[in-house]
XYZ file of C-alpha atoms in Angstrom:
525
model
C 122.313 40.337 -178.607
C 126.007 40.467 -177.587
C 124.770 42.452 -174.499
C 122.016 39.837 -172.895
C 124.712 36.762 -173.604
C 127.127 38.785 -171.385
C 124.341 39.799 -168.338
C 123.402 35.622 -168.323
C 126.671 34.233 -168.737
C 127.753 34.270 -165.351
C 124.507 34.451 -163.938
C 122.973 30.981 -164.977
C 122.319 29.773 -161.445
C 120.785 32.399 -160.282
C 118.351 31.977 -163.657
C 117.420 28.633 -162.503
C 116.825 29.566 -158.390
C 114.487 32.566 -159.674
C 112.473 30.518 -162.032
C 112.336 27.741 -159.319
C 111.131 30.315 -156.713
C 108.356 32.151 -159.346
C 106.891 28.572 -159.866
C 106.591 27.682 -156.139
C 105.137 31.301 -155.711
C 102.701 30.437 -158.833
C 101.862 26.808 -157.059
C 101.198 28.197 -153.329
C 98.905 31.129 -155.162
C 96.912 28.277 -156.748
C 96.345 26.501 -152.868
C 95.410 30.003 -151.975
C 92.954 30.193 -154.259
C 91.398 26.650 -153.321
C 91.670 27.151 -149.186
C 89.981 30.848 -149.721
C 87.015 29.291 -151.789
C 87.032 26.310 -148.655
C 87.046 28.793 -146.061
C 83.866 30.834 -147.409
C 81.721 28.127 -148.978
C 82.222 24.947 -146.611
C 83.165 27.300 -143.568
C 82.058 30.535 -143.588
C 78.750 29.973 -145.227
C 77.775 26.933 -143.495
C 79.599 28.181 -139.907
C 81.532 25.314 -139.659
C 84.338 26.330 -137.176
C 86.823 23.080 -138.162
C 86.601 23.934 -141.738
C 87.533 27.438 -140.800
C 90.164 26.796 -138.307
C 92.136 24.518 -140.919
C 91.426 26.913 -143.530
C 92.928 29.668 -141.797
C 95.482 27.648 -140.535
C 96.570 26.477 -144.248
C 96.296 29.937 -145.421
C 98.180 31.508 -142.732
C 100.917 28.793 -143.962
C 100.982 29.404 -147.074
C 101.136 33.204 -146.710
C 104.236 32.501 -144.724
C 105.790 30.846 -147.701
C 105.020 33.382 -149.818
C 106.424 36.153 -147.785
C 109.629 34.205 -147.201
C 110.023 33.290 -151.231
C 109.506 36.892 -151.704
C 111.969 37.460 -149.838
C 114.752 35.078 -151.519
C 112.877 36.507 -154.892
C 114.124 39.607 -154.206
C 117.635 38.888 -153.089
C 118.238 37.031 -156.018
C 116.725 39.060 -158.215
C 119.104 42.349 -156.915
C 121.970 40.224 -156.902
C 121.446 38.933 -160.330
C 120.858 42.414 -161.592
C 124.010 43.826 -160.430
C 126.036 41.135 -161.470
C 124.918 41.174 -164.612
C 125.846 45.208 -164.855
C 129.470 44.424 -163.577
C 129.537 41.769 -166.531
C 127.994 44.554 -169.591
C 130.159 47.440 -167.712
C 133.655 45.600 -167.433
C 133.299 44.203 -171.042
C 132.411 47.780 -172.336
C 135.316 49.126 -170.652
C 137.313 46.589 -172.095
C 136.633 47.125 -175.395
C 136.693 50.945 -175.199
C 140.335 50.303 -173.433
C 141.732 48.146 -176.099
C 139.862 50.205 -178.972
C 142.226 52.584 -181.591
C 142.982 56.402 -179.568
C 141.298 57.480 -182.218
C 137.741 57.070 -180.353
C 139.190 58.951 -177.440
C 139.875 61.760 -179.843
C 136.556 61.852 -181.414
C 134.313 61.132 -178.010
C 134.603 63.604 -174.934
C 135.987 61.998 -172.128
C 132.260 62.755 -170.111
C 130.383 61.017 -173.231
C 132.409 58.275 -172.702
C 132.103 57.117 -169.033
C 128.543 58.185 -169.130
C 127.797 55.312 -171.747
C 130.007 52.914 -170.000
C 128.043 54.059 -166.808
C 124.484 54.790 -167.454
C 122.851 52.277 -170.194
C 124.317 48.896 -168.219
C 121.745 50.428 -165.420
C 118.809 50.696 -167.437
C 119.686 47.694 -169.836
C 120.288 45.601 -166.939
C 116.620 46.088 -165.098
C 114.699 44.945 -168.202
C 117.164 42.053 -169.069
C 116.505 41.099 -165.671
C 112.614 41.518 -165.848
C 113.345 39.469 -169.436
C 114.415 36.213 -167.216
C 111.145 36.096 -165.967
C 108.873 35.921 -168.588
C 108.542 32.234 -169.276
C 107.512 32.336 -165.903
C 105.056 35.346 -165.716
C 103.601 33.578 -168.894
C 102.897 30.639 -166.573
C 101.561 32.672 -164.230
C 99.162 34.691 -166.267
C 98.411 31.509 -167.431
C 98.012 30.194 -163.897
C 95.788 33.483 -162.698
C 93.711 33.202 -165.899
C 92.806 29.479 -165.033
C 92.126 30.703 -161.262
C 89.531 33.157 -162.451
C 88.097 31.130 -165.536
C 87.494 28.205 -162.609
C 85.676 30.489 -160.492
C 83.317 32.165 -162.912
C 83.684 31.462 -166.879
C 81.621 34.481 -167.584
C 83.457 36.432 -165.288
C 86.931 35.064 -166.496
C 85.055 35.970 -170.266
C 84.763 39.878 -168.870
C 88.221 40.491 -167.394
C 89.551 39.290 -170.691
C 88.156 41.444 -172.860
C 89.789 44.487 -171.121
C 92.978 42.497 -172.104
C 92.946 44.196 -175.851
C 92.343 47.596 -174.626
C 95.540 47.353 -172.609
C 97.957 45.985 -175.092
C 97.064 49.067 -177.279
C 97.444 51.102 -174.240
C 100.608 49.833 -174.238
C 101.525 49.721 -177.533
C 101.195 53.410 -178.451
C 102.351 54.575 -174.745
C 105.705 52.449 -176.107
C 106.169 53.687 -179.235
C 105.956 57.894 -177.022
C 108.169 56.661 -174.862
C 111.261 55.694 -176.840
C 111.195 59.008 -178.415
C 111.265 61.107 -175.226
C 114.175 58.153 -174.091
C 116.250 58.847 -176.915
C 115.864 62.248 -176.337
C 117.114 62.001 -172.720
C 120.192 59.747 -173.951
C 121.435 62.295 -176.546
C 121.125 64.958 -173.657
C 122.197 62.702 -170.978
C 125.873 62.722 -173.500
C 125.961 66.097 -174.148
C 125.764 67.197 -170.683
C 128.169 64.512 -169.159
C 130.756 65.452 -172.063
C 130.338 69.034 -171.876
C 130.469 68.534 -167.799
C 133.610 67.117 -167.856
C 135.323 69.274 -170.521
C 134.018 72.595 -168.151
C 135.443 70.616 -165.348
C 139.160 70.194 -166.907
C 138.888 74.164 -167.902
C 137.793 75.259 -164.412
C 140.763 77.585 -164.168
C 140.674 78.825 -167.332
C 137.324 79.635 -166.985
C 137.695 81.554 -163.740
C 140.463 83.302 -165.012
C 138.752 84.875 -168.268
C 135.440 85.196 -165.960
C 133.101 83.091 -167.899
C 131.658 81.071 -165.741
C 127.807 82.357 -167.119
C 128.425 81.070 -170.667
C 129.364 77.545 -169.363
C 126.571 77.371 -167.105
C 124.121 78.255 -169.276
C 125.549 75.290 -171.406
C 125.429 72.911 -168.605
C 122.336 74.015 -168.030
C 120.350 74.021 -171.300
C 122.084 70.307 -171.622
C 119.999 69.668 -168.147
C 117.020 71.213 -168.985
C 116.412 68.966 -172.278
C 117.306 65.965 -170.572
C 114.665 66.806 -167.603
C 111.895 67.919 -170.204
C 113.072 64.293 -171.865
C 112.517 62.349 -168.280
C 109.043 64.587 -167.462
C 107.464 63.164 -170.597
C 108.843 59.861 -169.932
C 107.488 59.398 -166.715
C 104.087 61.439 -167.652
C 103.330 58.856 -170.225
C 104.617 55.682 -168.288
C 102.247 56.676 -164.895
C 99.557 57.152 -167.607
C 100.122 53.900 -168.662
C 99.841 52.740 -165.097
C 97.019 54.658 -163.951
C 94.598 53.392 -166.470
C 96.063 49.780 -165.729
C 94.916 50.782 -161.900
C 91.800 51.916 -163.126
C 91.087 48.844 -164.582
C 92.199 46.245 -161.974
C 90.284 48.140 -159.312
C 86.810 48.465 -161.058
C 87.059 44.974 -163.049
C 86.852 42.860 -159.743
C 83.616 45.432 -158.661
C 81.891 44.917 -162.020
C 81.616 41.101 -161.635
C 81.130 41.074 -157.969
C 78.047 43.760 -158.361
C 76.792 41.126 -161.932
C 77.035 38.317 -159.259
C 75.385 40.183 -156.955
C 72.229 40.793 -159.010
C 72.386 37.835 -161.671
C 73.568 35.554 -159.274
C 71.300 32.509 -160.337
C 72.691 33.308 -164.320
C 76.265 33.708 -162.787
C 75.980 30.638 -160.526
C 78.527 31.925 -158.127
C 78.967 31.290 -154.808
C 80.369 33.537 -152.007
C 83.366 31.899 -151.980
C 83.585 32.149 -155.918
C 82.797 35.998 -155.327
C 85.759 36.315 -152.665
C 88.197 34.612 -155.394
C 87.566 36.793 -158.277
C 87.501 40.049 -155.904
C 91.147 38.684 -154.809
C 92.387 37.112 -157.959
C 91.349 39.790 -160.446
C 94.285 42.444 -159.573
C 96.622 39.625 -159.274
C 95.579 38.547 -162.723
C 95.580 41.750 -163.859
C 99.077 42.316 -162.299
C 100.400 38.991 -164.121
C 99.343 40.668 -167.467
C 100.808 44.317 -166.297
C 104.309 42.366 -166.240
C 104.284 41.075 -169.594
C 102.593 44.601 -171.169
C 105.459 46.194 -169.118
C 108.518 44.220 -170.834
C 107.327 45.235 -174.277
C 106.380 49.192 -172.603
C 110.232 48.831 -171.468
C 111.824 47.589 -174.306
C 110.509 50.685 -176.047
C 112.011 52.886 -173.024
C 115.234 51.184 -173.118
C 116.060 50.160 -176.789
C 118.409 53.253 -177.227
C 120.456 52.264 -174.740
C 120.590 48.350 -176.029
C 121.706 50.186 -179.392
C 124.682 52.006 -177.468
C 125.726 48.883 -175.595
C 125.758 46.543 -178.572
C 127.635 49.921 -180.601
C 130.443 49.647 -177.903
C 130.919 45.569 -177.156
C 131.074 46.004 -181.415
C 134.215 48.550 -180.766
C 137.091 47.108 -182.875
C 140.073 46.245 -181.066
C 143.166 48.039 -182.092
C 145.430 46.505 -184.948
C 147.851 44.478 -183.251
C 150.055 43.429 -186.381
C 151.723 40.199 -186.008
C 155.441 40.235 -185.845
C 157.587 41.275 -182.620
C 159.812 43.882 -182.336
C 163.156 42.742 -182.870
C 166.390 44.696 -181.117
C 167.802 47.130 -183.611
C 167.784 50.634 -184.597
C 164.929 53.410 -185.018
C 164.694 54.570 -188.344
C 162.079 57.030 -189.678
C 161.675 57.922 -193.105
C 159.864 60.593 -194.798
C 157.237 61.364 -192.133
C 154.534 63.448 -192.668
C 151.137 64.302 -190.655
C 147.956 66.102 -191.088
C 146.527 68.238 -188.776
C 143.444 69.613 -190.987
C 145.002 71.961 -193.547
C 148.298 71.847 -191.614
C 150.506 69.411 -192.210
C 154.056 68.765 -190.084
C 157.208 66.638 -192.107
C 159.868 65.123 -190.260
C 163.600 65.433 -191.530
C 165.065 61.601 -191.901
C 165.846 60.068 -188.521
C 168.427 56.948 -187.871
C 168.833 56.407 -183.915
C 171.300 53.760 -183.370
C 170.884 51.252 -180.367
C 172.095 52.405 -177.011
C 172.103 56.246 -178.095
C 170.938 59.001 -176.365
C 169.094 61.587 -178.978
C 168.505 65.162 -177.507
C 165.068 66.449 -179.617
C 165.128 70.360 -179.934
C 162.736 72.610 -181.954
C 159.926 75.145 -181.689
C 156.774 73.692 -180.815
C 154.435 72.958 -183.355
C 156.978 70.912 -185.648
C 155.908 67.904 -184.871
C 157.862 66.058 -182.046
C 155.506 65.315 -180.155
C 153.099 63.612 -183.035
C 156.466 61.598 -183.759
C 156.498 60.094 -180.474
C 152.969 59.231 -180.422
C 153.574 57.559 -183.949
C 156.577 55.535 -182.726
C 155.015 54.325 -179.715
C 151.640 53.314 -182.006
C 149.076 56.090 -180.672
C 148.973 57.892 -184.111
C 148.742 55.383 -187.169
C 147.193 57.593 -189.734
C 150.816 58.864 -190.978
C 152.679 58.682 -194.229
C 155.932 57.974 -194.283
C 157.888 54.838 -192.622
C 159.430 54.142 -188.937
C 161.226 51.072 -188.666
C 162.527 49.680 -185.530
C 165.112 46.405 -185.978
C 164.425 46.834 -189.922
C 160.525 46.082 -188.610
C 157.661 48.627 -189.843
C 155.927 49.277 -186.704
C 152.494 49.054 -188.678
C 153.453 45.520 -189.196
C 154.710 44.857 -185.138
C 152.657 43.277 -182.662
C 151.276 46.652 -180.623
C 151.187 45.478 -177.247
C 154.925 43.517 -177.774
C 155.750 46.997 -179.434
C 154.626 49.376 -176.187
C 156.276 46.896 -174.120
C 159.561 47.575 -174.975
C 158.803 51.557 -176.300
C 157.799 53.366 -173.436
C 156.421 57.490 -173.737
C 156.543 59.756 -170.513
C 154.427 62.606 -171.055
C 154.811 66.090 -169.295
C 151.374 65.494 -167.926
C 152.013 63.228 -165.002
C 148.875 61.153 -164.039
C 148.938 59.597 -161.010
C 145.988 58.250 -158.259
C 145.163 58.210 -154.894
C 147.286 55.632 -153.101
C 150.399 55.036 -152.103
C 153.508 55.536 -153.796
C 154.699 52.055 -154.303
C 151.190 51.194 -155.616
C 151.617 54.051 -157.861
C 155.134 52.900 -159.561
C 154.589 48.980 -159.346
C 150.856 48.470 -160.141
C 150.903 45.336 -161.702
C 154.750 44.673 -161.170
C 155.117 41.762 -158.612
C 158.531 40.682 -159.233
C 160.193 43.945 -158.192
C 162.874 43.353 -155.322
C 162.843 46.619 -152.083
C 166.491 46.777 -153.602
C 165.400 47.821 -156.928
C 162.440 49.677 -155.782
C 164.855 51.612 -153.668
C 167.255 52.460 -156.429
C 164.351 53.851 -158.501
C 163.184 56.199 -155.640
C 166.742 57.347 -155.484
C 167.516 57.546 -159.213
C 164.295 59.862 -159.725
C 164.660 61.993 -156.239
C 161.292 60.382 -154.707
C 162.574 59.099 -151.470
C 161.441 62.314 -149.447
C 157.889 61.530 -151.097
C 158.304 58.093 -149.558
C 158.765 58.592 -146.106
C 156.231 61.573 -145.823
C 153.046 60.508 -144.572
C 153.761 57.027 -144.791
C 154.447 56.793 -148.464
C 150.407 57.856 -149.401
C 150.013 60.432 -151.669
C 147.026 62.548 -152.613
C 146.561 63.185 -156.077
C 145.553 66.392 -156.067
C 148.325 67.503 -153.756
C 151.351 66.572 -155.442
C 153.272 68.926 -157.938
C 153.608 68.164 -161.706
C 157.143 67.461 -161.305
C 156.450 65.044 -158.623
C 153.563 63.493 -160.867
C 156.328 63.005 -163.927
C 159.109 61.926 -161.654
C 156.196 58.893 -160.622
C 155.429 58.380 -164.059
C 159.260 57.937 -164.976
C 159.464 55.909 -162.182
C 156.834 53.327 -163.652
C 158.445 53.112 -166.908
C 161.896 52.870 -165.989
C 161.486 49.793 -163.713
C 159.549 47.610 -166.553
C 162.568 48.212 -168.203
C 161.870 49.244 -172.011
C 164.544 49.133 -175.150
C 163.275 52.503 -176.069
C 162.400 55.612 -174.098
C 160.844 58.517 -175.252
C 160.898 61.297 -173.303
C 158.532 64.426 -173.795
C 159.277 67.115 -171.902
C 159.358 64.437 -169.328
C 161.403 66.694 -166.462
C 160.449 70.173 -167.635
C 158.364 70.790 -164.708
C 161.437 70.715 -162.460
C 164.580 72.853 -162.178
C 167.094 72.511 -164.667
C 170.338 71.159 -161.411
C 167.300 68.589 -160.617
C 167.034 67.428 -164.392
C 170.867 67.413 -164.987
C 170.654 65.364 -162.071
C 168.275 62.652 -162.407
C 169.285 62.506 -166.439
C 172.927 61.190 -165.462
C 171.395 59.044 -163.025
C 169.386 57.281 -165.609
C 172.026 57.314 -168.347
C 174.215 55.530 -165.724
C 171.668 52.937 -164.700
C 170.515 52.098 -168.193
C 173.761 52.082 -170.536
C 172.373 50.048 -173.186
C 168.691 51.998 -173.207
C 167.860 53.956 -176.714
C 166.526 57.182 -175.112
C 165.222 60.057 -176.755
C 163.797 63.570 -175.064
C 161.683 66.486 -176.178
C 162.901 69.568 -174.849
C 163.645 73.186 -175.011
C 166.519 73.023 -172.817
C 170.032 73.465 -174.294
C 171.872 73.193 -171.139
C 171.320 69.604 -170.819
C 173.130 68.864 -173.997
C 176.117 67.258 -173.151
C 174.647 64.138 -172.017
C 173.642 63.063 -174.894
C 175.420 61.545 -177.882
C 173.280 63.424 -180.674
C 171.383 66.094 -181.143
C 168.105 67.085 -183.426
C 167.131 69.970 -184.467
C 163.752 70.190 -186.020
């Protein structure tokens, strides 16, 4: 499983430290078992008081040790778990990122985040619980031998509840998975629904259906509680009987010695083990019944991690873009039964092509085919005399850059915002950008920090620009780009541009006739 290889790659020290600590805590339990059978038949029984003082002196110790590698147990055990989630989530968030648009088209952006999200949480629990099982095999083992030492027919009687609880388990497993797929597919549905109410929210308050929505949010909800009740009805079933069973078990034997003790043969001390030993042996069983009870619980989401780290990565192609002109040829898309052509284009390098039309014609889907977001087209677009199907797509949207109208920006500050990743931008140039694209007021208020949600869309595109301009692309496409500020502001920061970047190929989207003259073409489609 590609998913498990990923939790224990990084975590392979942390492997060997837990299975160190589980023996030692397996090895003390053992000279716990010996000093408590010391301390009642050489001690107790017979009242000798240096027998008991060393006994409870060794046992006292050895407690101590026990609570301290519980301790460390636990520690590693959390830190292993979440390490191992960072590990499933970043490589699921990889491969989503570098995966064809096409899966953000067909999977709401909610569905999405809550499988990159939620099943690395549940996954990542049992993997870790998995680690230990060579271990909780030994001590089962270990328990078994405890209990089988102090009484065989005892040891004989505990087992044979053994059976009873592995088909306990078994059907309670088989339940479970149902009501956990269950949850899962309304876990999705609620989270992508969620989200898509979310990005409507003033729609929806303006048309005054907020009911309807609800009531979808909250029928999602309701299945995926119903999903969770049954879930965790069946699983503290499970435990209960389990609880039953370790609490009676020890009593059973004890009240056998009790009355048969010359057929049983035990002594006090014998007694006092099994009473302590049998929910610890017991217990040692209950962790291997519960990795097979949680396997069942958790094997949808396995399915949708191992779906997602099998994403495909986007077609690269293997040649790189070569300087040269943009040519497209007989372009056509599909939009269900409607289908959009594009007249034959030839944009020379260095032009400036003004893009005008009625919306719905298709310039829009022509940018997101040059720049490699759309590759389900017919037709051809060449760039240097290179089909873009056939170019390398991360050389190709290095050097063809798209600003949308939507500007996206994040909480920060403004630098972070334009540079990101950029290290080897000078102030000087940094400076000229804020003045090319009108930001420097945004600069010097409040320190340069920006809040996301307080910025204007003109603002938010004027970043964006800013971003693209500064890794310095051979072709920009420009989509509606500026038409969320006025037109003096556009006029403006296009001659700025146009004088910065001479030898850019730029083309723009927009329904603005007044900015004509700056360009060297024009299209109408």
């Amino acid at each position: 499983m590609k998913g498990f290889k990923i939790f224990v790659k990084n975590n392979k020290w942390n492997i060997i430290i837990l299975t160190v600590i589980t023996m030692l805590m397996v090895f003390v339990s053992l000279y716990v078992s010996k000093y408590t059978k010391i301390f009642f038949d050489e001690g107790f029984v017979n009242n000798n008081i240096s027998i008991i003082k060393e006994s409870i002196f060794l046992l006292m110790g050895l407690y101590i040790g026990l609570f301290f590698l519980n301790l460390i147990q636990n520690y590693e055990s959390v830190k292993f778990l979440y390490n191992g989630m960072l590990a499933i989530r970043k490589e699921i968030f990889k491969k989503v990122l570098k995966t064809d648009y096409n899966y953000f088209v067909n999977n709401p952006t909610g569905k999405i985040w809550g499988e990159i999200y939620t099943p690395p949480n549940r996954v990542g629990i049992f993997y870790t619980s998995l680690i230990f099982l060579p271990a909780d095999i030994v001590e089962a083992f270990v328990y078994t031998y405890i209990i089988y030492k102090a009484s065989i027919v005892g040891g004989i009687i505990l087992s044979l509840f053994i059976p009873f609880l592995i088909l306990i388990s078994y059907y309670t497993g088989k339940k479970i998975r149902k009501y956990e797929q269950k949850m899962l597919d309304s876990y999705r549905a609620m989270m992508g629904n969620a989200m898509d109410i979310l990005s409507m929210a003033k729609i929806i308050k303006t048309n005054n259906n907020d009911d309807y929505f609800l009531n979808i949010f909250k029928k999602n909800h309701e299945d995926m509680n119903n999903a969770a009740i049954s879930t965790n009805v069946l699983t503290t079933l499970w435990e209960n009987i389990i609880l039953i069973v370790t609490a009676l078990s020890p009593l059973i034997i004890i009240y056998y010695g009790n009355t048969h003790m010359s057929s049983f043969k035990l002594t006090q001390g014998e007694l006092i083990v099994i009473y302590i030993f049998s929910p610890l042996f017991f217990n040692s069983y209950k962790k291997i019944y519960k990795k097979f009870l949680d396997f069942y619980g958790v094997k949808p989401y396995i399915k949708t991690i191992e779906e997602h780290l099998s994403l495909e990565d986007e077609k690269l192609g293997e040649n790189k873009l070569n300087k040269g002109n943009l040519e497209i040829h007989n372009f056509e898309y599909n939009y269900g039964n409607k289908k959009v052509k594009i007249p034959d284009i030839k944009v020379n390098k260095g032009e400036k092509i003004l893009i005008l039309g009625e919306s719905g014609r298709g310039k829009s889907t022509m940018f997101n085919a040059i720049i490699g977001i759309l590759k389900d087209y017919n037709g051809t677009i060449k760039i240097g005399n290179k089909d873009i199907k056939n170019i390398d797509i991360e050389d190709l949207r290095k050097k063809v850059k798209l600003v949308h109208q939507e500007g996206y920006v994040f909480n920060g500050t403004l630098k972070e915002n334009i540079l990101m990743e950029l290290n080897n931008i000078s102030e000087d140039e940094y400076k000229k950008i804020l003045k090319i694209l009108k930001l420097e007021k945004l600069e010097k208020e409040k320190n340069g920090i920006i809040n996301k949600d307080k910025i204007s869309g003109g603002e938010k595109t004027r970043i964006n620009l800013a971003q693209v301009l500064l890794r310095k692309p051979e072709i920009l496409l420009l989509d509606e780009t500026l038409s969320s500020v006025d037109e003096e502001m556009e006029k403006e920061i296009l001659q700025e541009i146009i004088k910065a970047y001479p030898d850019m190929t730029i083309l723009m989207i927009t329904h603005r006739k007044s900015i004509a003259n700056f360009f060297d073409k024009i299209i109408e489609l």
